[in-house]
Coordinates of C-alpha atoms in Angstrom, one line a residue:
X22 CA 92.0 -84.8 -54.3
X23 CA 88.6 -83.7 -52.4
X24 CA 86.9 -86.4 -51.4
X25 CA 86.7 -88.8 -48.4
X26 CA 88.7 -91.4 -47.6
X27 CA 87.1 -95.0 -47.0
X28 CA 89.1 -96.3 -43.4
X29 CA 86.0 -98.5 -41.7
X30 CA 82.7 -99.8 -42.7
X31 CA 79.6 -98.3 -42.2
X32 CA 78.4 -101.4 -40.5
X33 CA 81.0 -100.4 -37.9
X34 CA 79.3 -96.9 -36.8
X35 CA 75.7 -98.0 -37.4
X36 CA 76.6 -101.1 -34.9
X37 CA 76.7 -98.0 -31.9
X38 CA 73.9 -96.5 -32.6
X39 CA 72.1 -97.7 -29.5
X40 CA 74.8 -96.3 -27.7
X41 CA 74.2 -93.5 -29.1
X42 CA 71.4 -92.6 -28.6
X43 CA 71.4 -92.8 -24.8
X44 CA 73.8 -89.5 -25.1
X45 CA 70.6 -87.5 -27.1
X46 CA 70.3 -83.8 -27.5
X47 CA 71.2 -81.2 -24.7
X48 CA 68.0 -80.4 -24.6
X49 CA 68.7 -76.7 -23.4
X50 CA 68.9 -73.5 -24.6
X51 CA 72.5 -73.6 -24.8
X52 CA 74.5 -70.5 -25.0
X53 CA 73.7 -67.8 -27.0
X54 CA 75.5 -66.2 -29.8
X55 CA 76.4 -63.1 -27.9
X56 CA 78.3 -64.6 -25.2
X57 CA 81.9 -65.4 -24.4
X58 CA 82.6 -69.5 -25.4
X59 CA 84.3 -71.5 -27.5
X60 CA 83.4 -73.4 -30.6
X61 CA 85.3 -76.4 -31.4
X62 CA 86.0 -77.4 -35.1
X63 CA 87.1 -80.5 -37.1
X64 CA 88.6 -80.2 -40.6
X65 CA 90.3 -82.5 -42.8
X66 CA 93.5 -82.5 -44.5
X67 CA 94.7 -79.4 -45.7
X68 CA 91.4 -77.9 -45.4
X69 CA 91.9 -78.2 -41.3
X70 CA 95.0 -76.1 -41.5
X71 CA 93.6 -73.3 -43.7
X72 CA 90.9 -72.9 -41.7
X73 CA 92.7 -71.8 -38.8
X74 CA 93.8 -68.9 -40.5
X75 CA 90.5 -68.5 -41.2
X76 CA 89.3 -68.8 -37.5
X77 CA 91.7 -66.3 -36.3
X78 CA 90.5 -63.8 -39.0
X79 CA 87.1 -64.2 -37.3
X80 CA 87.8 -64.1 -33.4
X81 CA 89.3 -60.7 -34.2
X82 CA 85.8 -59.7 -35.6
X83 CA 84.2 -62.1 -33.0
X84 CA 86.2 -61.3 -29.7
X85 CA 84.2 -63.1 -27.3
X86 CA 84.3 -66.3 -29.4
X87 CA 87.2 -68.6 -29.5
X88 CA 87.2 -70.9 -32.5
X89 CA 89.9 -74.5 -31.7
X90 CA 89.9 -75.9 -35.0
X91 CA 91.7 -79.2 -35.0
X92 CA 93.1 -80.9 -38.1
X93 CA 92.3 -84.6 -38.7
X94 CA 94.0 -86.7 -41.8
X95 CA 91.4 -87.9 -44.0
X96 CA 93.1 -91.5 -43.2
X97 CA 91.9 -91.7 -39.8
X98 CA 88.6 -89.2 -39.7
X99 CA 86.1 -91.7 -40.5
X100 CA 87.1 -93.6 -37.2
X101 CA 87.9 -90.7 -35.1
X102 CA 83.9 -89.2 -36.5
X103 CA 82.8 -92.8 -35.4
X104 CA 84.6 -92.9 -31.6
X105 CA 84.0 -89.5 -31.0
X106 CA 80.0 -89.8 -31.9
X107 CA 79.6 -92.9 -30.3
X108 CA 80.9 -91.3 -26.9
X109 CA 78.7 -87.9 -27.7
X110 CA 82.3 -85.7 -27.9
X111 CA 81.6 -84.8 -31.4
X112 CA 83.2 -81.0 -31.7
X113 CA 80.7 -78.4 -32.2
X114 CA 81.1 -78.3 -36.2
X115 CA 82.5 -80.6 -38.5
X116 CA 83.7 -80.7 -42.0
X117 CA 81.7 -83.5 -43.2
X118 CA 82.3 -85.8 -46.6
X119 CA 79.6 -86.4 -49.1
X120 CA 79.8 -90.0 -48.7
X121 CA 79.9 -89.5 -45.0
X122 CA 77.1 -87.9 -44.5
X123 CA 74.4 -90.5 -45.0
X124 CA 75.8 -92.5 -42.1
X125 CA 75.7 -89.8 -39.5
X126 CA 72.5 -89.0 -40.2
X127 CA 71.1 -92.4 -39.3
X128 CA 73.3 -92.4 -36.3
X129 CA 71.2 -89.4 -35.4
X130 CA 74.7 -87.4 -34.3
X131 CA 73.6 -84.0 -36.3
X132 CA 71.5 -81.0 -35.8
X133 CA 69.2 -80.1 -39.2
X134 CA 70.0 -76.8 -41.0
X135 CA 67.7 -73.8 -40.2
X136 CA 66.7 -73.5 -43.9
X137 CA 65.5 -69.9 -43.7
X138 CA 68.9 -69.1 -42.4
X139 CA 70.6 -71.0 -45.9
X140 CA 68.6 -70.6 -48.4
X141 CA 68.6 -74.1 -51.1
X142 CA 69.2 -71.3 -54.1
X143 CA 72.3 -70.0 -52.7
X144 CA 74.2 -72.8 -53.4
X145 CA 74.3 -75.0 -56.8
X146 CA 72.1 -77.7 -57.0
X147 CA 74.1 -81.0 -56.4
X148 CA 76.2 -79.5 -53.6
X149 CA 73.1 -78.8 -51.6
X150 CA 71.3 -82.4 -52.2
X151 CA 74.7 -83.6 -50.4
X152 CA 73.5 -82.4 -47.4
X153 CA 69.8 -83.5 -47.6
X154 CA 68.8 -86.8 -46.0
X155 CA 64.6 -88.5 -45.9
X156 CA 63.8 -84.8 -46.6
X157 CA 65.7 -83.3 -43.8
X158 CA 69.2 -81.0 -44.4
X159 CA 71.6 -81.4 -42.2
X160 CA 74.7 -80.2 -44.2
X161 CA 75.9 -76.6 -45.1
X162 CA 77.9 -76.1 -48.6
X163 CA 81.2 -75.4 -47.9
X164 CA 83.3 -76.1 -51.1
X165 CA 82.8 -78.0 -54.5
X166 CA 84.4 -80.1 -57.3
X167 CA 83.5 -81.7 -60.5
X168 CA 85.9 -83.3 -63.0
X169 CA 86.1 -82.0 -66.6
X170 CA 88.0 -83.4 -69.7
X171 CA 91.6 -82.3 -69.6
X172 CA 93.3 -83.2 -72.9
X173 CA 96.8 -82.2 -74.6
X174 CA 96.2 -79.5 -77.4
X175 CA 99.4 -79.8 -79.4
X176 CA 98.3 -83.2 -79.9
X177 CA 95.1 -82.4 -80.9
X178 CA 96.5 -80.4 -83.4
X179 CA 98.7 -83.4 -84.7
X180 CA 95.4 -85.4 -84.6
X181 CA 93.9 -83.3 -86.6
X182 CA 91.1 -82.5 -83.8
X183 CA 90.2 -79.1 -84.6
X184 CA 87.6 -78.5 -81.0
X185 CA 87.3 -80.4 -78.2
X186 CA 85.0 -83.4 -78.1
X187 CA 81.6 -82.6 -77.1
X188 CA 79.4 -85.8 -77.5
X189 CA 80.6 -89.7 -76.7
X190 CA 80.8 -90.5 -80.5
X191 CA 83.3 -87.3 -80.6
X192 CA 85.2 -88.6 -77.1
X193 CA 85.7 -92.3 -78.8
X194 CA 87.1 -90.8 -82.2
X195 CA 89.4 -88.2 -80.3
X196 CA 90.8 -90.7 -78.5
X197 CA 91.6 -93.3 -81.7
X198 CA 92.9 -89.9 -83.6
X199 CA 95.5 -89.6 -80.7
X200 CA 96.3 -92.6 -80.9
X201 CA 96.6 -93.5 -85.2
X202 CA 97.7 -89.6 -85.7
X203 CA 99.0 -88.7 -83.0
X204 CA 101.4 -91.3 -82.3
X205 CA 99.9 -91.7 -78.1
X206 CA 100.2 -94.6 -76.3
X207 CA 96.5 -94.5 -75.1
X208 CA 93.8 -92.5 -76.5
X209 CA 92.0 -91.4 -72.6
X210 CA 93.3 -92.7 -69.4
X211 CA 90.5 -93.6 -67.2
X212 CA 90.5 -96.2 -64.0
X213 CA 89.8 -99.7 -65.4
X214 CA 89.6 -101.3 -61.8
X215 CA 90.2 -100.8 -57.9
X216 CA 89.2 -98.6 -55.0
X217 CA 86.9 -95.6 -56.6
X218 CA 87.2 -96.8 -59.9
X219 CA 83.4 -95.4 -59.8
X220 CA 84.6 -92.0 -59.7
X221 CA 86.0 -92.4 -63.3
X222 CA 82.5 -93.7 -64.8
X223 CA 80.0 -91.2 -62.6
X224 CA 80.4 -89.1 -66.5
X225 CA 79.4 -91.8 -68.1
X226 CA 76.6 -93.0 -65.5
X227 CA 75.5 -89.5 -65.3
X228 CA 75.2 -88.5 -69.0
X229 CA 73.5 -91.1 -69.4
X230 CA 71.1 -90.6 -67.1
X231 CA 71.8 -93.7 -65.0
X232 CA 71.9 -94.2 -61.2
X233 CA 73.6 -97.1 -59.0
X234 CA 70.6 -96.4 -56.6
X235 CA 67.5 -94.7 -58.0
X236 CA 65.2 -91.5 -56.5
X237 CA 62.9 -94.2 -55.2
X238 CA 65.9 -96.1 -53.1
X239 CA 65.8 -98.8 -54.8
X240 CA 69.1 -100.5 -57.0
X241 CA 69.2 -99.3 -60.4
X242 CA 72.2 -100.7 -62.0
X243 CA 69.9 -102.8 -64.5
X244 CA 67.7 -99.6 -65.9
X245 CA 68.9 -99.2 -69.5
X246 CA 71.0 -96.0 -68.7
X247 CA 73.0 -97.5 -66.3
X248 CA 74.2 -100.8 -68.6
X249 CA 74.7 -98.6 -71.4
X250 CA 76.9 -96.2 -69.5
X251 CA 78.4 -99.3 -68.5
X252 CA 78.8 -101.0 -72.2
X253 CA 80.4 -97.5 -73.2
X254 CA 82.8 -97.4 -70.7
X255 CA 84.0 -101.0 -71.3
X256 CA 84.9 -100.1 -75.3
X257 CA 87.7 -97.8 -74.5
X258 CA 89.3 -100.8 -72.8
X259 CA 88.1 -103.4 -75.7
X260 CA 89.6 -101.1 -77.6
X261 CA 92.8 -100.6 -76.6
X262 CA 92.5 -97.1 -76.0
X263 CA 92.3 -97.3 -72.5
X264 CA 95.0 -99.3 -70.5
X265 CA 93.5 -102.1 -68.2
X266 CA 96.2 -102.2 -65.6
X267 CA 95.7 -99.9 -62.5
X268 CA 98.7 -99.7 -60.0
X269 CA 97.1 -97.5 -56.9
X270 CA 99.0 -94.3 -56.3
X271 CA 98.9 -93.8 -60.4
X272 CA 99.9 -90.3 -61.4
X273 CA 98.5 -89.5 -64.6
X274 CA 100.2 -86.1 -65.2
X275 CA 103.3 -87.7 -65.8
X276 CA 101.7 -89.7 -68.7
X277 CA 99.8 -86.7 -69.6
X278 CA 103.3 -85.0 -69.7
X279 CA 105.3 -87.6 -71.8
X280 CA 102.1 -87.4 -73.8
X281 CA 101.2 -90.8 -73.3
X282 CA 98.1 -90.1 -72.4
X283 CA 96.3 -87.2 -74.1
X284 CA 93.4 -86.9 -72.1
X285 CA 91.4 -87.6 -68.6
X286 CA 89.0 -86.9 -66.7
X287 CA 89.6 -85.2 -63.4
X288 CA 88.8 -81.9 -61.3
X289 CA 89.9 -78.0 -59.9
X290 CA 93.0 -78.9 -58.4
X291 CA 94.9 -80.7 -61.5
X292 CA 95.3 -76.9 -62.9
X293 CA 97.5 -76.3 -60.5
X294 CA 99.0 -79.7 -60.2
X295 CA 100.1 -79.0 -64.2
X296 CA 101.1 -75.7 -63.7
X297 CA 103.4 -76.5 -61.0
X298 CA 104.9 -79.5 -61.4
X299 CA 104.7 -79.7 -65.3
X300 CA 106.1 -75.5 -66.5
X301 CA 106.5 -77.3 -70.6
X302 CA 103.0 -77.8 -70.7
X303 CA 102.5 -74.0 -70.8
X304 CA 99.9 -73.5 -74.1
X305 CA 100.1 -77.6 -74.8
X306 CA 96.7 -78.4 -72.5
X307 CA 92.9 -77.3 -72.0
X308 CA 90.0 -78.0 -70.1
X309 CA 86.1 -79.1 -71.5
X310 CA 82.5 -80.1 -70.4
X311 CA 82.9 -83.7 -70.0
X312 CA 81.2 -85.3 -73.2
X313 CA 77.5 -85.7 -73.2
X314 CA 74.9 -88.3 -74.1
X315 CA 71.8 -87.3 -72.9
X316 CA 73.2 -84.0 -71.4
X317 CA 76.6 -83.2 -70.0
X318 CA 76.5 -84.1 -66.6
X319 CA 79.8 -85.0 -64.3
X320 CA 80.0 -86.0 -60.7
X321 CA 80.0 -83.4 -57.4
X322 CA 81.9 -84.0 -54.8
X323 CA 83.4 -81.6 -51.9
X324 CA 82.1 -80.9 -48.5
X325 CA 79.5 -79.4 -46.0
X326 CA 79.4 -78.4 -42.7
X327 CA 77.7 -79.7 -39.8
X328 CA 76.9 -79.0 -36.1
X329 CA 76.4 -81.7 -33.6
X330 CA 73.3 -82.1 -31.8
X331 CA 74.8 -82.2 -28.5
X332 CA 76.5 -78.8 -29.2
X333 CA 75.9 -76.4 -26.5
X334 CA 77.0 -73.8 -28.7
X335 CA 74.4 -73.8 -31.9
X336 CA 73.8 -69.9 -32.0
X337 CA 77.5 -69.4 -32.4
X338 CA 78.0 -72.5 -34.4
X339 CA 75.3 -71.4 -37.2
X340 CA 76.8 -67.5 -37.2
X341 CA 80.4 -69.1 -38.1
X342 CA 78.8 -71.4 -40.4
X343 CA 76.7 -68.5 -42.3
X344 CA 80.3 -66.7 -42.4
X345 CA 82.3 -69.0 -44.0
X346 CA 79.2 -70.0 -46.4
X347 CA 78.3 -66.8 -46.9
X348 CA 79.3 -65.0 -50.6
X349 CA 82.6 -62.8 -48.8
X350 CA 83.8 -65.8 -46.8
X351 CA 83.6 -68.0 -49.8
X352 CA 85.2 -65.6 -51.8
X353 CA 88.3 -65.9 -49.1
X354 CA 88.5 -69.1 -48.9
X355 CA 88.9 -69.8 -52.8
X356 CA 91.6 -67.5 -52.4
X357 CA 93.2 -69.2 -49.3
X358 CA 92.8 -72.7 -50.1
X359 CA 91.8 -73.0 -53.8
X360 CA 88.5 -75.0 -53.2
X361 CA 85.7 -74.1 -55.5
X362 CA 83.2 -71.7 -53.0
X363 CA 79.4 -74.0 -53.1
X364 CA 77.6 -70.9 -53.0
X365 CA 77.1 -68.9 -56.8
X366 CA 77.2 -65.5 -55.5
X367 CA 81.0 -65.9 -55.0
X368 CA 81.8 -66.9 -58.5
X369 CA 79.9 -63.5 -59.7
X370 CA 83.6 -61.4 -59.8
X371 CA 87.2 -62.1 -59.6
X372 CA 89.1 -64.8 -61.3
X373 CA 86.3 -67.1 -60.6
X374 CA 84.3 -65.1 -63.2
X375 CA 86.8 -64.0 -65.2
X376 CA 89.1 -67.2 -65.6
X377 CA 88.0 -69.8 -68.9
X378 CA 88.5 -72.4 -67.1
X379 CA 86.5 -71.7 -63.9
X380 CA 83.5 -71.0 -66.1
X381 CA 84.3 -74.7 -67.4
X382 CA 83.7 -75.8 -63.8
X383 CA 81.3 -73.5 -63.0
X384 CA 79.2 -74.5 -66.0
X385 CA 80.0 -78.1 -65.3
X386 CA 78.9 -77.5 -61.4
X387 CA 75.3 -76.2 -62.6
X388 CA 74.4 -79.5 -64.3
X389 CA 76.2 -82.1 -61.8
X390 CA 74.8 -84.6 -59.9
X391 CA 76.0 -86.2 -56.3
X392 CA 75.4 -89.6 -55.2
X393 CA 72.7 -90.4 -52.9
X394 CA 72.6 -89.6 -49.3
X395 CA 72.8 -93.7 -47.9
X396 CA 74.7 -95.0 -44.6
X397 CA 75.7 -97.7 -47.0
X398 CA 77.2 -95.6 -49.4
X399 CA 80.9 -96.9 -49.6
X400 CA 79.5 -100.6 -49.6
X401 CA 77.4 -99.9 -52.5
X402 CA 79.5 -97.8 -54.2
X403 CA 82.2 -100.6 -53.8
X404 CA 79.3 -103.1 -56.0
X405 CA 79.9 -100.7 -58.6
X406 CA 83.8 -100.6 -58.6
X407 CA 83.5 -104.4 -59.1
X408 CA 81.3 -104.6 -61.9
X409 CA 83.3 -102.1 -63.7
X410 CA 86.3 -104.0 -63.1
X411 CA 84.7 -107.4 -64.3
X412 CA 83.3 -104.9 -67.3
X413 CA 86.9 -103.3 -68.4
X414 CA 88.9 -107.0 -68.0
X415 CA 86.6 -108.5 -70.1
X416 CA 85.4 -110.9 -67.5
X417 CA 81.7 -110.2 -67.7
X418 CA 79.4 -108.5 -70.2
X419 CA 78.0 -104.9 -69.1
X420 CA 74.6 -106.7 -68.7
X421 CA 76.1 -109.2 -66.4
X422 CA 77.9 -107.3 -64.3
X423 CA 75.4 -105.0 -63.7
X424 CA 73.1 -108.1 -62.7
X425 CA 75.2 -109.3 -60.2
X426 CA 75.8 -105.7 -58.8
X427 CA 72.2 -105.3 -59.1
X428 CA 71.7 -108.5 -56.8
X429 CA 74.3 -107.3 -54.1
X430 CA 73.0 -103.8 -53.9
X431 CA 69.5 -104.8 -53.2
X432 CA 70.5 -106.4 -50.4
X433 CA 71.6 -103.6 -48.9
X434 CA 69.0 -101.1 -49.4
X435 CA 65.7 -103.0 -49.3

């Protein structure tokens, strides 16, 4: 899964921050593009060992440039981003997670994005904003993901469910046909509680056309929108069509295999996770548009690329950042690595244009929206994880729990 992982507080990073700054900018001219030097790299996770295939590739087209990309585990790059900004050794560019990128910002650690060198229309919508901090960009698009419906069509067909569900009235009465026709164990899987359960509700909170934090900054899990997303959300579990135990480390393609679970939410990569692990499902699954309320509208997540602000080597750093954001370079990297490219102009040929399902995500990507850009973002996200848990166990009323989220929230924004 794409996302990043949460290993330290905020608190912890912006607690340095007057350390910090005493390391500032260079303050020169640094070297310029043309000349021999090395740029330094940081990826995460799989992504960190693709991209020094990728690196190679472009110090043969680059000779004088020397690109060390070093590979960091998502389990240990939140604290190795925090040491290494706090001493002002941050690499030259970083891969850089959405909920991240609020925190360095405030720390002051990153250099803003030339904008007439990438252009906002280049890339969709709510990968861009993930990048864009108190009206300043500081993140490139690199890659995307969005989650979709997944659901089992040879149970559909026993269900009697004759098109996927397009609307949440639809998704609620797919799910009890899976169930009473079907013969399933569940109607949907989706997380009742734990670490991130958020990311199983942003479909809900979004089509709905709630916020945990509004545009304005302020909490939002009170507006109407929100609580009703909310309320929604809890039925599946009232219901029994959603199981309320979570176990972390839960698979749910084995479920989805047994058929135990007809359908989730979830993004790009599970394709391949099906296809490779699960051969029988051949013909027996699909993808959809998450269902809509006010408008179908799923969650973005993926990652951008920064350059430090102590970087000596900007020129060169913002050339290799324009090539591997740029339509060709995308275009390579789906193919290496399988991430979804951020910029559009890379899904205009190939399988990304021609595939049904990557139209699903590219049609999915044009309306999605990305959490705000907020140091605080795990902490406040983590508000939301527990009033969905209180929510799904039947502990608290969707009104309730939002309240009390509400109240905590607030007291870290305002």
């Amino acid at each position: 899964m794409h996302r990043t992982a949460r290993t330290a507080s905020a608190a912890i990073a912006l607690t340095m921050a007057a350390g910090i700054t005493a390391c500032g900018s260079s303050g020169g001219a640094g070297v310029a593009a043309d000349k021999k030097q090395t740029l330094t790299v940081w990826a995460m996770g799989a992504e960190g060992e693709k991209l020094a295939e990728v690196a190679k590739v472009y110090e043969d087209a680059n000779p004088h440039i020397t690109v060390k990309v070093t590979p960091i585990g998502w389990d240990v790059a939140h604290q190795k981003l925090v040491s290494a900004a706090a001493a002002g050794t941050l690499p030259d560019v970083t891969q850089m997670g959405s909920s991240y990128m609020g925190e360095f910002v405030e720390l002051g650690v990153l250099e803003p994005v030339d904008t007439k060198t990438f252009k906002k229309d280049a890339f969709f919508p709510a990968a861009w904003d993930q990048g864009v901090a108190e009206g300043e960009v500081y993140g490139v698009p690199w890659y995307v993901e969005t989650r979709v419906l997944y659901y089992r069509t040879d149970l559909a067909k026993k269900a009697g469910i004759t098109k996927p569900p397009t609307t949440w009235p639809e998704l609620q009465q797919a799910a009890t046909a899976f169930q009473d026709k079907a013969g399933t164990k569940w109607g949907i899987y989706f997380q009742s509680s734990g670490l991130d359960a958020v990311q199983s509700w942003y479909p809900f909170l979004y089509s709905a056309g709630g916020s945990i934090v509004g545009d304005d900054g302020k909490a939002a899990m009170t507006s109407p929108e929100t609580v009703k997303a909310l309320k929604e959300y809890g039925t599946y579990f009232e219901k029994g069509l959603s199981k309320k135990s979570f176990q972390p480390g839960y698979e749910v393609l084995t479920d989805f295999n047994t058929g135990d679970v007809p359908m989730f939410y979830s993004g790009p990569w599970t394709m391949a996770g099906i296809n490779d692990n699960y051969p029988d499902l051949k013909g027996k699954w699909a993808i959809a548009k998450v269902p809509a309320d006010q408008g179908s509208v799923s969650m973005a997540g993926g990652s951008s690329l920064v350059v430090s602000k102590d970087s000596e080597h900007k020129e060169a750093a913002e050339e290799f950042l324009s090539y591997l954001t740029g339509t060709e370079g995308q275009k390579d990297w789906f193919k290496r690595s399988g991430d979804l490219p951020a910029n559009t102009s890379a899904w205009d040929s190939g399988e990304l244009a021609d595939d049904a399902n990557f139209k699903i995500f590219r049609e999915q990507m044009e309306t999605a929206k990305s959490w705000p850009v907020l140091p605080q973002w795990t902490e406040i996200s983590s508000k939301a994880d527990e009033a969905i848990s209180q929510v799904t166990q039947g502990k608290a009323s969707a009104e309730d729990a939002a309240k009390k989220a509400q109240s905590e929230i607030e007291g870290l924004v305002e």
